[in-house]
PDB file of C-alpha atoms in Angstrom:
ATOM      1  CA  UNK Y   1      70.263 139.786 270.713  1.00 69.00           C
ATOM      2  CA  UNK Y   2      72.251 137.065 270.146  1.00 89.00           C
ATOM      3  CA  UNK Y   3      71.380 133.535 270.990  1.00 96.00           C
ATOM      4  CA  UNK Y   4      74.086 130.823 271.850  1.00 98.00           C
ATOM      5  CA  UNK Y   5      73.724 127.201 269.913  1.00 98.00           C
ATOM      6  CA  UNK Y   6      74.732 124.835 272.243  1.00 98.00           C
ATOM      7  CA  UNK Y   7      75.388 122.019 270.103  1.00 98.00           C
ATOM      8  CA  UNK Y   8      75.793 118.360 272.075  1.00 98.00           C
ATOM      9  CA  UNK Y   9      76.845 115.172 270.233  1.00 97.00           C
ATOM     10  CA  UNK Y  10      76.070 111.825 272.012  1.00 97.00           C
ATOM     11  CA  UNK Y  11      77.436 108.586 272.356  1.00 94.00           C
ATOM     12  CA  UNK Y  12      77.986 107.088 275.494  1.00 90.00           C
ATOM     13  CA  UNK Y  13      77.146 107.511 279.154  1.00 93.00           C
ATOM     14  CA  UNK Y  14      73.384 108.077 279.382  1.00 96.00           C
ATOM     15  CA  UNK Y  15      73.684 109.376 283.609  1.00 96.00           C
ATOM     16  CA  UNK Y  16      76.715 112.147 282.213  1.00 96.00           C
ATOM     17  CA  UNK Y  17      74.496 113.337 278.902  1.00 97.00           C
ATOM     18  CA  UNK Y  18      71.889 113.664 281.434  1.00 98.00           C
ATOM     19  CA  UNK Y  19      73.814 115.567 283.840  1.00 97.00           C
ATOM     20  CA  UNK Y  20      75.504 118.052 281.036  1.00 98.00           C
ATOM     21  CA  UNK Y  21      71.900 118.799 279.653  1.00 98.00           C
ATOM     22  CA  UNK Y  22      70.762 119.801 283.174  1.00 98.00           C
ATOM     23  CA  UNK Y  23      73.998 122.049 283.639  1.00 98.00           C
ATOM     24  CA  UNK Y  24      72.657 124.048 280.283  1.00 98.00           C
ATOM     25  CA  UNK Y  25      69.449 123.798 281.515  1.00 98.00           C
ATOM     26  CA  UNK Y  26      70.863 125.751 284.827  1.00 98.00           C
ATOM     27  CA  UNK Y  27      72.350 128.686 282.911  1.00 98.00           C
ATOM     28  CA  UNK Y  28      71.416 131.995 284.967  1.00 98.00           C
ATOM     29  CA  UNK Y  29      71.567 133.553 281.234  1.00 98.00           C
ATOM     30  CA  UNK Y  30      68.494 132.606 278.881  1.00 97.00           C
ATOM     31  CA  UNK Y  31      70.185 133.542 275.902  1.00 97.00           C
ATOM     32  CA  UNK Y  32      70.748 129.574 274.657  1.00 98.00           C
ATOM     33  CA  UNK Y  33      69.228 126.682 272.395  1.00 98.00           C
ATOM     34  CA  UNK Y  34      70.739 123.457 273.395  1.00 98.00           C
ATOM     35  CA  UNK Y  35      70.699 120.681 270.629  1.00 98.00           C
ATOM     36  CA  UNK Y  36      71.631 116.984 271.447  1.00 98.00           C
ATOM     37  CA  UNK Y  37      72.653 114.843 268.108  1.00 98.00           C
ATOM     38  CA  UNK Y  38      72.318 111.465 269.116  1.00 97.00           C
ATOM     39  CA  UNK Y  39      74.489 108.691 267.381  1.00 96.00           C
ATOM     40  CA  UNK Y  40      73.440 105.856 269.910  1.00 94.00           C
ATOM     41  CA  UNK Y  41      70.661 103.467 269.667  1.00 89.00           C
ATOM     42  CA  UNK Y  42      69.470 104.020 273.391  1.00 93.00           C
ATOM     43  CA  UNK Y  43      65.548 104.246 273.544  1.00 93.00           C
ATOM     44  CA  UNK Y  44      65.679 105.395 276.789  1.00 93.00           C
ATOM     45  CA  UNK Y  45      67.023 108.629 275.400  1.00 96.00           C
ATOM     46  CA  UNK Y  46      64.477 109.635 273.279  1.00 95.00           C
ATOM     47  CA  UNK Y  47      62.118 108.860 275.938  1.00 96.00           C
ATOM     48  CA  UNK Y  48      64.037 111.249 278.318  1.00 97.00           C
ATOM     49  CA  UNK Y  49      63.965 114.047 275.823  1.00 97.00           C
ATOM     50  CA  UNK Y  50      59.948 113.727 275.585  1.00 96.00           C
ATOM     51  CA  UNK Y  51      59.964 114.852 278.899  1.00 97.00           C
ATOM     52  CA  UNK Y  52      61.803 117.803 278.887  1.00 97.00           C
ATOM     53  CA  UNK Y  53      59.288 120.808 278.653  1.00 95.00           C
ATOM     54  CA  UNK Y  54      61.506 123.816 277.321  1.00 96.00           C
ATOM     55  CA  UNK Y  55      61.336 124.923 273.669  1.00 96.00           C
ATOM     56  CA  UNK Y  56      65.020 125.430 273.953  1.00 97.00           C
ATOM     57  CA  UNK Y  57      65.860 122.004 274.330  1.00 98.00           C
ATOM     58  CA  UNK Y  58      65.503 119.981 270.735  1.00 97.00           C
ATOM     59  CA  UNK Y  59      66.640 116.383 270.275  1.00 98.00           C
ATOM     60  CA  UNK Y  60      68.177 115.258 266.981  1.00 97.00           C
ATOM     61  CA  UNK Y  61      68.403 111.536 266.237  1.00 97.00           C
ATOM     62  CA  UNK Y  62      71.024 110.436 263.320  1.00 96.00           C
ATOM     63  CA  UNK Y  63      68.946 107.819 261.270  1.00 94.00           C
ATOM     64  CA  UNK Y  64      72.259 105.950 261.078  1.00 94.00           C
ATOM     65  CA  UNK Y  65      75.544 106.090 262.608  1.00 93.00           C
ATOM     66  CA  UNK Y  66      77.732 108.517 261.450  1.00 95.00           C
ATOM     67  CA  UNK Y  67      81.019 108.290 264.045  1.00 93.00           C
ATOM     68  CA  UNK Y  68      82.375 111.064 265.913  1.00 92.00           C
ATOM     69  CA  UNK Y  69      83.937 112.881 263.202  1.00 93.00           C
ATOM     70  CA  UNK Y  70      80.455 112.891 261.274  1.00 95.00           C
ATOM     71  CA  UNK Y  71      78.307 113.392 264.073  1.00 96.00           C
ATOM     72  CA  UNK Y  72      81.070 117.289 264.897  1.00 96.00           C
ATOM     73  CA  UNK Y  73      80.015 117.831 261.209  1.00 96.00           C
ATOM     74  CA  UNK Y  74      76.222 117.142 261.626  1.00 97.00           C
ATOM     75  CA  UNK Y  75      76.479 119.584 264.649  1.00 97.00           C
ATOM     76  CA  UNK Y  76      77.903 122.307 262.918  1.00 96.00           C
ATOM     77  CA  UNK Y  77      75.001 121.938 259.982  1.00 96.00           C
ATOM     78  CA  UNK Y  78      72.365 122.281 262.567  1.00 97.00           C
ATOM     79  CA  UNK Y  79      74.186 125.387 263.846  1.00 97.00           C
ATOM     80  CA  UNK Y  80      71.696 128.467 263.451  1.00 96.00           C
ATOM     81  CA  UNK Y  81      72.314 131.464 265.233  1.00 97.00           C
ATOM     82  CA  UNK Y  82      75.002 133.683 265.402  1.00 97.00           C
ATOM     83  CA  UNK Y  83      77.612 132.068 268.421  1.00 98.00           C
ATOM     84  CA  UNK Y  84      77.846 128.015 269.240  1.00 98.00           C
ATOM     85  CA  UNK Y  85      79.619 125.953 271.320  1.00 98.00           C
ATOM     86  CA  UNK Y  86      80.140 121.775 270.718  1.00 98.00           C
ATOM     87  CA  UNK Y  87      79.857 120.888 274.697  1.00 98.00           C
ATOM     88  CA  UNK Y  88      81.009 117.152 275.176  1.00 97.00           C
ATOM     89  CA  UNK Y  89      78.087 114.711 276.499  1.00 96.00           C
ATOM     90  CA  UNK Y  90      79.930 114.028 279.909  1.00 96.00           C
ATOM     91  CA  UNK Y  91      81.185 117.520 280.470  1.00 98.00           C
ATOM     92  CA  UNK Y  92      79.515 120.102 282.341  1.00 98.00           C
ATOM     93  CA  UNK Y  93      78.201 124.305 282.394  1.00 98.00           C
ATOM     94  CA  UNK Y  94      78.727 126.594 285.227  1.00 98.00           C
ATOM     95  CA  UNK Y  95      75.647 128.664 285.498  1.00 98.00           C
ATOM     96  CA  UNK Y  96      77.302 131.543 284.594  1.00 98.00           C
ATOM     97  CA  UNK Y  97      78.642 129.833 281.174  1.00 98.00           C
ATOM     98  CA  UNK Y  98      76.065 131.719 278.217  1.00 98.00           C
ATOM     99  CA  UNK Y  99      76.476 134.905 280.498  1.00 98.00           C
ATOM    100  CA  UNK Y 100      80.299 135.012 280.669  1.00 98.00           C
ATOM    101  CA  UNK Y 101      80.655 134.250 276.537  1.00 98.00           C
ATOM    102  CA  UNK Y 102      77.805 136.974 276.057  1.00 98.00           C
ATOM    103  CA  UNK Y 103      79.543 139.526 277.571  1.00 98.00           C
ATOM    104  CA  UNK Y 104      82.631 139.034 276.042  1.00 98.00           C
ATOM    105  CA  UNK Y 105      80.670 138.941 272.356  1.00 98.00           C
ATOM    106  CA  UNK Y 106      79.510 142.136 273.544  1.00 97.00           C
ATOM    107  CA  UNK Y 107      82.739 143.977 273.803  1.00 97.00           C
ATOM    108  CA  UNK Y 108      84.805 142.180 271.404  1.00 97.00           C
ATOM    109  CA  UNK Y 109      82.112 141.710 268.249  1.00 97.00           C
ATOM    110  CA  UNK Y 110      84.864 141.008 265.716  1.00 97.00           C
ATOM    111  CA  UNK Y 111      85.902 138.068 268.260  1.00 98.00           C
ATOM    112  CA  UNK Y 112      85.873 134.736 266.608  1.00 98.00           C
ATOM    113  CA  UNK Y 113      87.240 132.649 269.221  1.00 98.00           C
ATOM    114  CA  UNK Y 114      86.202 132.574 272.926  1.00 98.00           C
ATOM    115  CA  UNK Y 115      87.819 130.781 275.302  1.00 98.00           C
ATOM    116  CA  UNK Y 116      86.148 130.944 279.351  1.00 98.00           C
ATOM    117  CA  UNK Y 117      87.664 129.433 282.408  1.00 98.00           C
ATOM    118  CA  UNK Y 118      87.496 126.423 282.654  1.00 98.00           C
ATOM    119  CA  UNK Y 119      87.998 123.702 285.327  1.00 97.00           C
ATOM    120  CA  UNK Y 120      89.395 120.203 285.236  1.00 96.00           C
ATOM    121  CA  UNK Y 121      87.186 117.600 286.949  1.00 96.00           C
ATOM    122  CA  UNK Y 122      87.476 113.567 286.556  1.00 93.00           C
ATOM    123  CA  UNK Y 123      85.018 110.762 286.314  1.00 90.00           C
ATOM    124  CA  UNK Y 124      83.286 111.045 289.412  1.00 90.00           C
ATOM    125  CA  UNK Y 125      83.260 115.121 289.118  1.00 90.00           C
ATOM    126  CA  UNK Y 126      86.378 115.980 291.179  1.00 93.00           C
ATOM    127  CA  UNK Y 127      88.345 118.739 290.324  1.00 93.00           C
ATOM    128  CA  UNK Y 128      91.817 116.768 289.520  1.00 91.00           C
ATOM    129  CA  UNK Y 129      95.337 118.255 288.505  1.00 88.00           C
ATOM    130  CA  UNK Y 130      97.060 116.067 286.033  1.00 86.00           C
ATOM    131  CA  UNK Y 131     100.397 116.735 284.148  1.00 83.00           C
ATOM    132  CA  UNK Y 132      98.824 117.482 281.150  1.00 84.00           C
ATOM    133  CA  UNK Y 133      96.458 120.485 282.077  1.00 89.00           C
ATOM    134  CA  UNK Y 134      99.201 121.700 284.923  1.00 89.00           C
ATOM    135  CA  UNK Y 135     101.371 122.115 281.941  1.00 86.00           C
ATOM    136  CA  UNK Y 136      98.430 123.449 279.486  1.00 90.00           C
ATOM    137  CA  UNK Y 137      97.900 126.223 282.474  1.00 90.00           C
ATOM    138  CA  UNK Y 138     101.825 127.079 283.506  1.00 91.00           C
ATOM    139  CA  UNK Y 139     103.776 126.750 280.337  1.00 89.00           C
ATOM    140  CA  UNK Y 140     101.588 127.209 277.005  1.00 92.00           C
ATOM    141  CA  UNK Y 141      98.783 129.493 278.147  1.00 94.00           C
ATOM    142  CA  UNK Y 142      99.319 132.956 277.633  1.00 93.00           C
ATOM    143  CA  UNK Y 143      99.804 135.084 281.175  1.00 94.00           C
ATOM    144  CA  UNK Y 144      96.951 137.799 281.757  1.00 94.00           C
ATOM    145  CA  UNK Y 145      95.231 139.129 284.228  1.00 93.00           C
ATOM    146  CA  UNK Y 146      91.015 139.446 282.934  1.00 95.00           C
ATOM    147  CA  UNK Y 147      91.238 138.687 279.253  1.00 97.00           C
ATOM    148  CA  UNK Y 148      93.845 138.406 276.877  1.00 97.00           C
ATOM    149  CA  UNK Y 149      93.206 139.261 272.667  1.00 97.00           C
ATOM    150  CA  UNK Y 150      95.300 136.684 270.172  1.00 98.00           C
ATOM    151  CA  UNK Y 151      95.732 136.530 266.317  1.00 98.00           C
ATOM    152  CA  UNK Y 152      97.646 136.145 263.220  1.00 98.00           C
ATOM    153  CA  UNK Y 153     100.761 134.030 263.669  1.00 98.00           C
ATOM    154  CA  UNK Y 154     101.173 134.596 267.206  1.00 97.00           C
ATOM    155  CA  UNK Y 155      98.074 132.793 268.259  1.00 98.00           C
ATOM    156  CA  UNK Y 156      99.090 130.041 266.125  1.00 98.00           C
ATOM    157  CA  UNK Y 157     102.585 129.950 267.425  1.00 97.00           C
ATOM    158  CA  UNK Y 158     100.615 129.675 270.923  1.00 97.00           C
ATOM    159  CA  UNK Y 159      98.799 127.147 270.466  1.00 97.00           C
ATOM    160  CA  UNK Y 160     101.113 124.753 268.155  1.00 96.00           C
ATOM    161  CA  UNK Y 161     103.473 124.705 270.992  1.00 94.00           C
ATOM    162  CA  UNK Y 162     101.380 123.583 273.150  1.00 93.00           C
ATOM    163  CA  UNK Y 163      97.545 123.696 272.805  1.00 94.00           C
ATOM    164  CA  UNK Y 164      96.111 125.287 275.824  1.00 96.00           C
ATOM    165  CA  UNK Y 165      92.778 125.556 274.974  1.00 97.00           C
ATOM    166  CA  UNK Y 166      89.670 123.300 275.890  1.00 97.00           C
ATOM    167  CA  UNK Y 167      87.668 122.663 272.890  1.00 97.00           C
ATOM    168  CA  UNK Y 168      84.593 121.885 274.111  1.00 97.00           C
ATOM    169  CA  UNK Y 169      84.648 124.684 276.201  1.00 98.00           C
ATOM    170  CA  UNK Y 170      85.026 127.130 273.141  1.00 98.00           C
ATOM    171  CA  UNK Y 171      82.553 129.375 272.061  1.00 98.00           C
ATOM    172  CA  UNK Y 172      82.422 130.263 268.651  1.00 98.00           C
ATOM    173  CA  UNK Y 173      81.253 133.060 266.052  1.00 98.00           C
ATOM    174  CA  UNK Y 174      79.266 131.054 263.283  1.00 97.00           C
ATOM    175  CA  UNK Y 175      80.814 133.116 260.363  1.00 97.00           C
ATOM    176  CA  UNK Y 176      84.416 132.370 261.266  1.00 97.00           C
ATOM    177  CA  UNK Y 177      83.596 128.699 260.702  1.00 96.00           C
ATOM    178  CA  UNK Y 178      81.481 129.097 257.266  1.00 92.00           C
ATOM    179  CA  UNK Y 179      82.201 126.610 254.693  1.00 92.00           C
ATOM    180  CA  UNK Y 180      84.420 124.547 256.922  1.00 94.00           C
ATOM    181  CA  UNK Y 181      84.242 121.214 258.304  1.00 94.00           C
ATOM    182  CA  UNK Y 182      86.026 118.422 260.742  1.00 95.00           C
ATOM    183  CA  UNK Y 183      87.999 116.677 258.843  1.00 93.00           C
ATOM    184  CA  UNK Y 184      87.066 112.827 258.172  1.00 90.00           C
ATOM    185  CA  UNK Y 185      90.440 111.621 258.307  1.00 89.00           C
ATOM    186  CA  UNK Y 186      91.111 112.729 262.420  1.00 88.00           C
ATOM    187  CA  UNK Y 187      90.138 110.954 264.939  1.00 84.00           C
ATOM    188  CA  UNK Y 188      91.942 113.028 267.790  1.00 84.00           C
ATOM    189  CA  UNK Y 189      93.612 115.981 266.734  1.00 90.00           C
ATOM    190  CA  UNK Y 190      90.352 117.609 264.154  1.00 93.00           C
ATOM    191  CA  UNK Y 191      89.833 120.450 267.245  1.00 94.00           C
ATOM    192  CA  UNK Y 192      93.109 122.017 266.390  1.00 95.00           C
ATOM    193  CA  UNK Y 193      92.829 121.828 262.928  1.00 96.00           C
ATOM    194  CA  UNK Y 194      89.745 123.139 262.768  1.00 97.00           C
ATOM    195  CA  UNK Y 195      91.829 126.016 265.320  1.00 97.00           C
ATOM    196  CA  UNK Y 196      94.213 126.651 262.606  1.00 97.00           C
ATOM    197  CA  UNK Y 197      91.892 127.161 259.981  1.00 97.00           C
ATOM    198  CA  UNK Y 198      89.954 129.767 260.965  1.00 97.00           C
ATOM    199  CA  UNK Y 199      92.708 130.892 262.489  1.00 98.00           C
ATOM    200  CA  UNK Y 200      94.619 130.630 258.967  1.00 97.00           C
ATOM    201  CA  UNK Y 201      91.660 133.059 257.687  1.00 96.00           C
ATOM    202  CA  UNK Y 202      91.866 135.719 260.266  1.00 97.00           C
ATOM    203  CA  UNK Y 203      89.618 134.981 263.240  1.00 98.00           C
ATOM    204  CA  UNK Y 204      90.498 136.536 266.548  1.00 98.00           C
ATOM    205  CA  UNK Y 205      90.716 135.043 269.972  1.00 98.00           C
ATOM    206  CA  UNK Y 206      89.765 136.516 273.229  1.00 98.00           C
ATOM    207  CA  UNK Y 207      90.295 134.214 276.547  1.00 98.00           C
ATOM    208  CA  UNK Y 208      88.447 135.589 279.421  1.00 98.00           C
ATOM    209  CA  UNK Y 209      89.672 134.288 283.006  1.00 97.00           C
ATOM    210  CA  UNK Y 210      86.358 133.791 284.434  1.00 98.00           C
ATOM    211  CA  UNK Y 211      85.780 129.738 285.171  1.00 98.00           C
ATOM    212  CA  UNK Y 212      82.350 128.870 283.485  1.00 98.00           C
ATOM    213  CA  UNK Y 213      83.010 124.992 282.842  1.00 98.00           C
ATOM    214  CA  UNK Y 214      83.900 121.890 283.354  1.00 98.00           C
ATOM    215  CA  UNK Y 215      86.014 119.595 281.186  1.00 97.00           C
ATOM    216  CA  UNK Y 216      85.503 116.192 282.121  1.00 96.00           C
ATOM    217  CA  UNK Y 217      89.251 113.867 281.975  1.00 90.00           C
ATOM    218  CA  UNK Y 218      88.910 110.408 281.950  1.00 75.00           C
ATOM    219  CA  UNK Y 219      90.854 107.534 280.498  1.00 63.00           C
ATOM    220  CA  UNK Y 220      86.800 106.522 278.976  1.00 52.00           C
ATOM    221  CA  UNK Y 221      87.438 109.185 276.306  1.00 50.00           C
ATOM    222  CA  UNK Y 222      88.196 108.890 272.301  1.00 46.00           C
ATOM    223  CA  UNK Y 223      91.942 110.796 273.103  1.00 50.00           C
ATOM    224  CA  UNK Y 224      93.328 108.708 276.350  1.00 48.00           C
ATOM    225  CA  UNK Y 225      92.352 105.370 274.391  1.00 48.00           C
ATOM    226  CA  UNK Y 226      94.261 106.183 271.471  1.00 47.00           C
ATOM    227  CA  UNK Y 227      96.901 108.011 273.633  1.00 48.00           C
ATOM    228  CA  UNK Y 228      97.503 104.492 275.247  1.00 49.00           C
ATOM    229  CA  UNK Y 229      97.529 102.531 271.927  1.00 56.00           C
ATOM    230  CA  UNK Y 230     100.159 104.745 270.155  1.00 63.00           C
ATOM    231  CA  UNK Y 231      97.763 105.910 267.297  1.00 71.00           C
ATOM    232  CA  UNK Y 232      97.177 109.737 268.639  1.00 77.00           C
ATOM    233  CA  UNK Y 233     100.791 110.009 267.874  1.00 79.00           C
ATOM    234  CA  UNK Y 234     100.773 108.446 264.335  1.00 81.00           C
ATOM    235  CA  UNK Y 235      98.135 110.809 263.889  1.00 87.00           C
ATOM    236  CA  UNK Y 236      99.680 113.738 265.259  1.00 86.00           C
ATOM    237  CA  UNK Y 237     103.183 113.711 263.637  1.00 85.00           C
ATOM    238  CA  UNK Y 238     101.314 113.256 260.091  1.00 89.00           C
ATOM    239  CA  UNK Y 239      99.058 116.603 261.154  1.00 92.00           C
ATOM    240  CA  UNK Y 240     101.734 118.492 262.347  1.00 92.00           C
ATOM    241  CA  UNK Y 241     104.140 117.765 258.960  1.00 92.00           C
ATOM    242  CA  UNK Y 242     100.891 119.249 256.722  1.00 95.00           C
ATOM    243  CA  UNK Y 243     100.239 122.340 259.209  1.00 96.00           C
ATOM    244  CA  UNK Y 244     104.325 123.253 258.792  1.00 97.00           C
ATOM    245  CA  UNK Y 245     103.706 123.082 255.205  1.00 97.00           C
ATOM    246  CA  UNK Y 246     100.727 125.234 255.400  1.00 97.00           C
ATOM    247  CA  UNK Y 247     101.830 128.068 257.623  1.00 98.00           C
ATOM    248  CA  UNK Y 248     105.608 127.831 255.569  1.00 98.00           C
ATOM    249  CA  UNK Y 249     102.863 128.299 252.234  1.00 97.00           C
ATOM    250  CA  UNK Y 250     101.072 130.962 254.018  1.00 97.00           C
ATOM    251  CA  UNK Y 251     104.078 132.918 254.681  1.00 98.00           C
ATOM    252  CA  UNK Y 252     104.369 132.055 258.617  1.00 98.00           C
ATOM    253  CA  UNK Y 253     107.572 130.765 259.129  1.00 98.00           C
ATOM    254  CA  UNK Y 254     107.852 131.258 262.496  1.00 97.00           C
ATOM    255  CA  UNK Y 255     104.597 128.721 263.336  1.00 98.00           C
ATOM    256  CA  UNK Y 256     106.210 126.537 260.504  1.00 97.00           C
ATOM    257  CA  UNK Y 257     109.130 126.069 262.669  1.00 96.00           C
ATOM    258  CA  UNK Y 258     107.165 125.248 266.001  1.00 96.00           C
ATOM    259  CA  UNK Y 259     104.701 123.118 263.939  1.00 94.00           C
ATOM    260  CA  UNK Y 260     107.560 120.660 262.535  1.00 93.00           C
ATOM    261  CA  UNK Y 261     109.015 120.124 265.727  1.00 89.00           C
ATOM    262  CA  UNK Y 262     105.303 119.714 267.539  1.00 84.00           C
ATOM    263  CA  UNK Y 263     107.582 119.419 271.121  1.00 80.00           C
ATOM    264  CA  UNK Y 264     104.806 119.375 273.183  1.00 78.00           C
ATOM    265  CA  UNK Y 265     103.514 116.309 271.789  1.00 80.00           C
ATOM    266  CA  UNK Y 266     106.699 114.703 271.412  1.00 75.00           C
ATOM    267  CA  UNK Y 267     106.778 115.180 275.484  1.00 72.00           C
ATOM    268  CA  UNK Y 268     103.306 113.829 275.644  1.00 73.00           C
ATOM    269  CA  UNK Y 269     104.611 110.651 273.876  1.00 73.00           C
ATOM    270  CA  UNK Y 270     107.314 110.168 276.063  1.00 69.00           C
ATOM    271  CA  UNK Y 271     105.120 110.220 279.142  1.00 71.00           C
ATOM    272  CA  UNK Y 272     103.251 107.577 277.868  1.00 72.00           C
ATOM    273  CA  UNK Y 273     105.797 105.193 276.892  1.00 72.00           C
ATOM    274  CA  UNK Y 274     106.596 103.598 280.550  1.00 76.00           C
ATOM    275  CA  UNK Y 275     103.064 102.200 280.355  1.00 75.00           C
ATOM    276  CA  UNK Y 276     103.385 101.183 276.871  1.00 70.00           C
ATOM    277  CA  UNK Y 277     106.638  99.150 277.669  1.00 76.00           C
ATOM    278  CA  UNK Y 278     104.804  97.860 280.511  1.00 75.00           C
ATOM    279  CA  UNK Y 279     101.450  96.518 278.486  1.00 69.00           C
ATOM    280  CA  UNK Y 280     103.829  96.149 275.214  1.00 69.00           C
ATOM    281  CA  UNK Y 281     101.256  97.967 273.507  1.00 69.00           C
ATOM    282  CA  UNK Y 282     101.903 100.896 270.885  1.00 69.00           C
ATOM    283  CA  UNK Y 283     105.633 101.461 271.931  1.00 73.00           C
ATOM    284  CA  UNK Y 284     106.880 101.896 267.961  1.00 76.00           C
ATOM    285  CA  UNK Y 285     104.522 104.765 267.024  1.00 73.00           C
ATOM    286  CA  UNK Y 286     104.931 106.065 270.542  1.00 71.00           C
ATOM    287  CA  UNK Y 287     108.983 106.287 269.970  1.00 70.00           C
ATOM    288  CA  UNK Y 288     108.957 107.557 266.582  1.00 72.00           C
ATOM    289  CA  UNK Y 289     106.589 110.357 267.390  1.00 64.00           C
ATOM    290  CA  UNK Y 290     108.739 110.887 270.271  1.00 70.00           C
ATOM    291  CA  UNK Y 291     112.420 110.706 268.921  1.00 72.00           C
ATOM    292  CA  UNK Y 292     111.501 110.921 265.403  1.00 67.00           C
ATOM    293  CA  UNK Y 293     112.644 113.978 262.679  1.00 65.00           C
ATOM    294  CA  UNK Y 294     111.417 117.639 262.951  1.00 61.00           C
TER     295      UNK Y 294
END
């Protein structure tokens, strides 16, 4: 039977960590171990912990700051059983989250990938619509009806055009992630490289319709900050120039291609530049992401 690690690294909001531990703690399926890294220096959190009464439920404090980039990789060291899933501190579960992943790792064991349903929500918990995930849902997302079965080039096509996924959302197979790691040098963009690689190495993805979480999108988190300061995009162009140099290597010219011109992002840029005129803040890397060379 296989159990899901439900890996959680902290920073932050004490009141959201709170609330996304209680939302695993609420899964209708019992088929979990939930383990919070902590990379604050809170002491009410420890104390919170030693008054949760489920073996399930371990809490992992970093002697020392490691950053969020170190604190994905402690995560995936302290992954143990066969599926896991990095859930962010402030977003949330559905009940039916460990049941809906189960049953697709049930009928699709090869899968390496799962993507659930998943529902926008902002700061206070409301479900919210911005441009961004309207566009994730209506123009990059593959149509299906119950579940839809990508790999190869194609799914890397998908999601360099426009990355339609919710990381923290993902569940994942353990061995499609072996020997791999976040890499130190992103700040933003390490989810979809971490996509392409095991993608790169031949892992299958199966997205399943049925809404089991909630991504929480706030302009508190690591990607609107640097969205607003031009440095996401810095970042980004820099990522997508290797990845076209790796899938051209690798024999997938077609993801090459998308990769180099990265147009979703370049239209991302662009919607952030009336506010960076405004505030005078990041406009250069913001217009040469934008209107820069494929």
């Amino acid at each position: 039977m296989a159990t899901v690690d439900i890996m959680m690294p902290f920073y932050g909001d004490v009141p959201m960590m709170q609330a996304a531990v209680r939302s695993v703690m609420a899964q209708d399926d019992p088929r979990w171990r939930l383990t919070v890294v902590d990379d604050d220096n809170d002491p009410a959190v420890p104390e919170w912990f030693a008054t949760i009464d489920d073996e399930r439920v371990r809490y992992v404090k970093n002697p020392e700051n490691l950053g969020l980039t170190g604190n994905f990789n402690r995560c995936l060291e302290l992954v143990e059983h066969e599926l896991w899933t990095l859930i962010g501190c402030d977003d949330l579960m559905l009940p039916n989250y460990v049941g809906v992943v189960q049953g697709v790792y049930a009928d699709h064991p090869d899968v390496g990938i799962i993507q659930p349903g998943v529902r926008v929500i902002d700061g206070e918990g409301n479900e919210s619509k911005t441009l961004v995930d309207e566009a994730k849902r209506r123009i990059y997302a593959p149509k299906f009806d119950r579940r839809a079965e990508l790999s190869g080039e194609e799914l890397a096509v998908s999601l360099l055009r426009g990355d339609w996924l919710y990381f923290p959302s993902i569940c994942w197979r353990t061995e499609v992630v072996k020997g791999l790691r976040f890499r130190p040098e992103l700040k933003v963009i390490q989810d979809l490289a971490l996509l392409i690689e095991v993608i790169q190495r031949g892992a299958k993805l199966v997205a399943d319709r049925s809404v089991a979480f909630e991504y929480r999108r706030h302009d508190a988190s690591e990607s609107s900050a640097t969205a607003f300061d031009g440095s996401r995009f810095t970042e980004a162009g820099e990522f997508f120039n290797d990845v076209a140099d790796r899938m051209a290597a690798h024999g997938w010219h077609r993801a090459a291609r998308v990769a180099r011109l990265h147009l979703s992002s370049r239209i991302f840029a662009l919607t952030k530049l009336p506010q960076a005129l405004k505030s005078r803040n990041g406009v250069k890397p913001l217009v040469r992401h934008t209107f820069g060379r494929a």
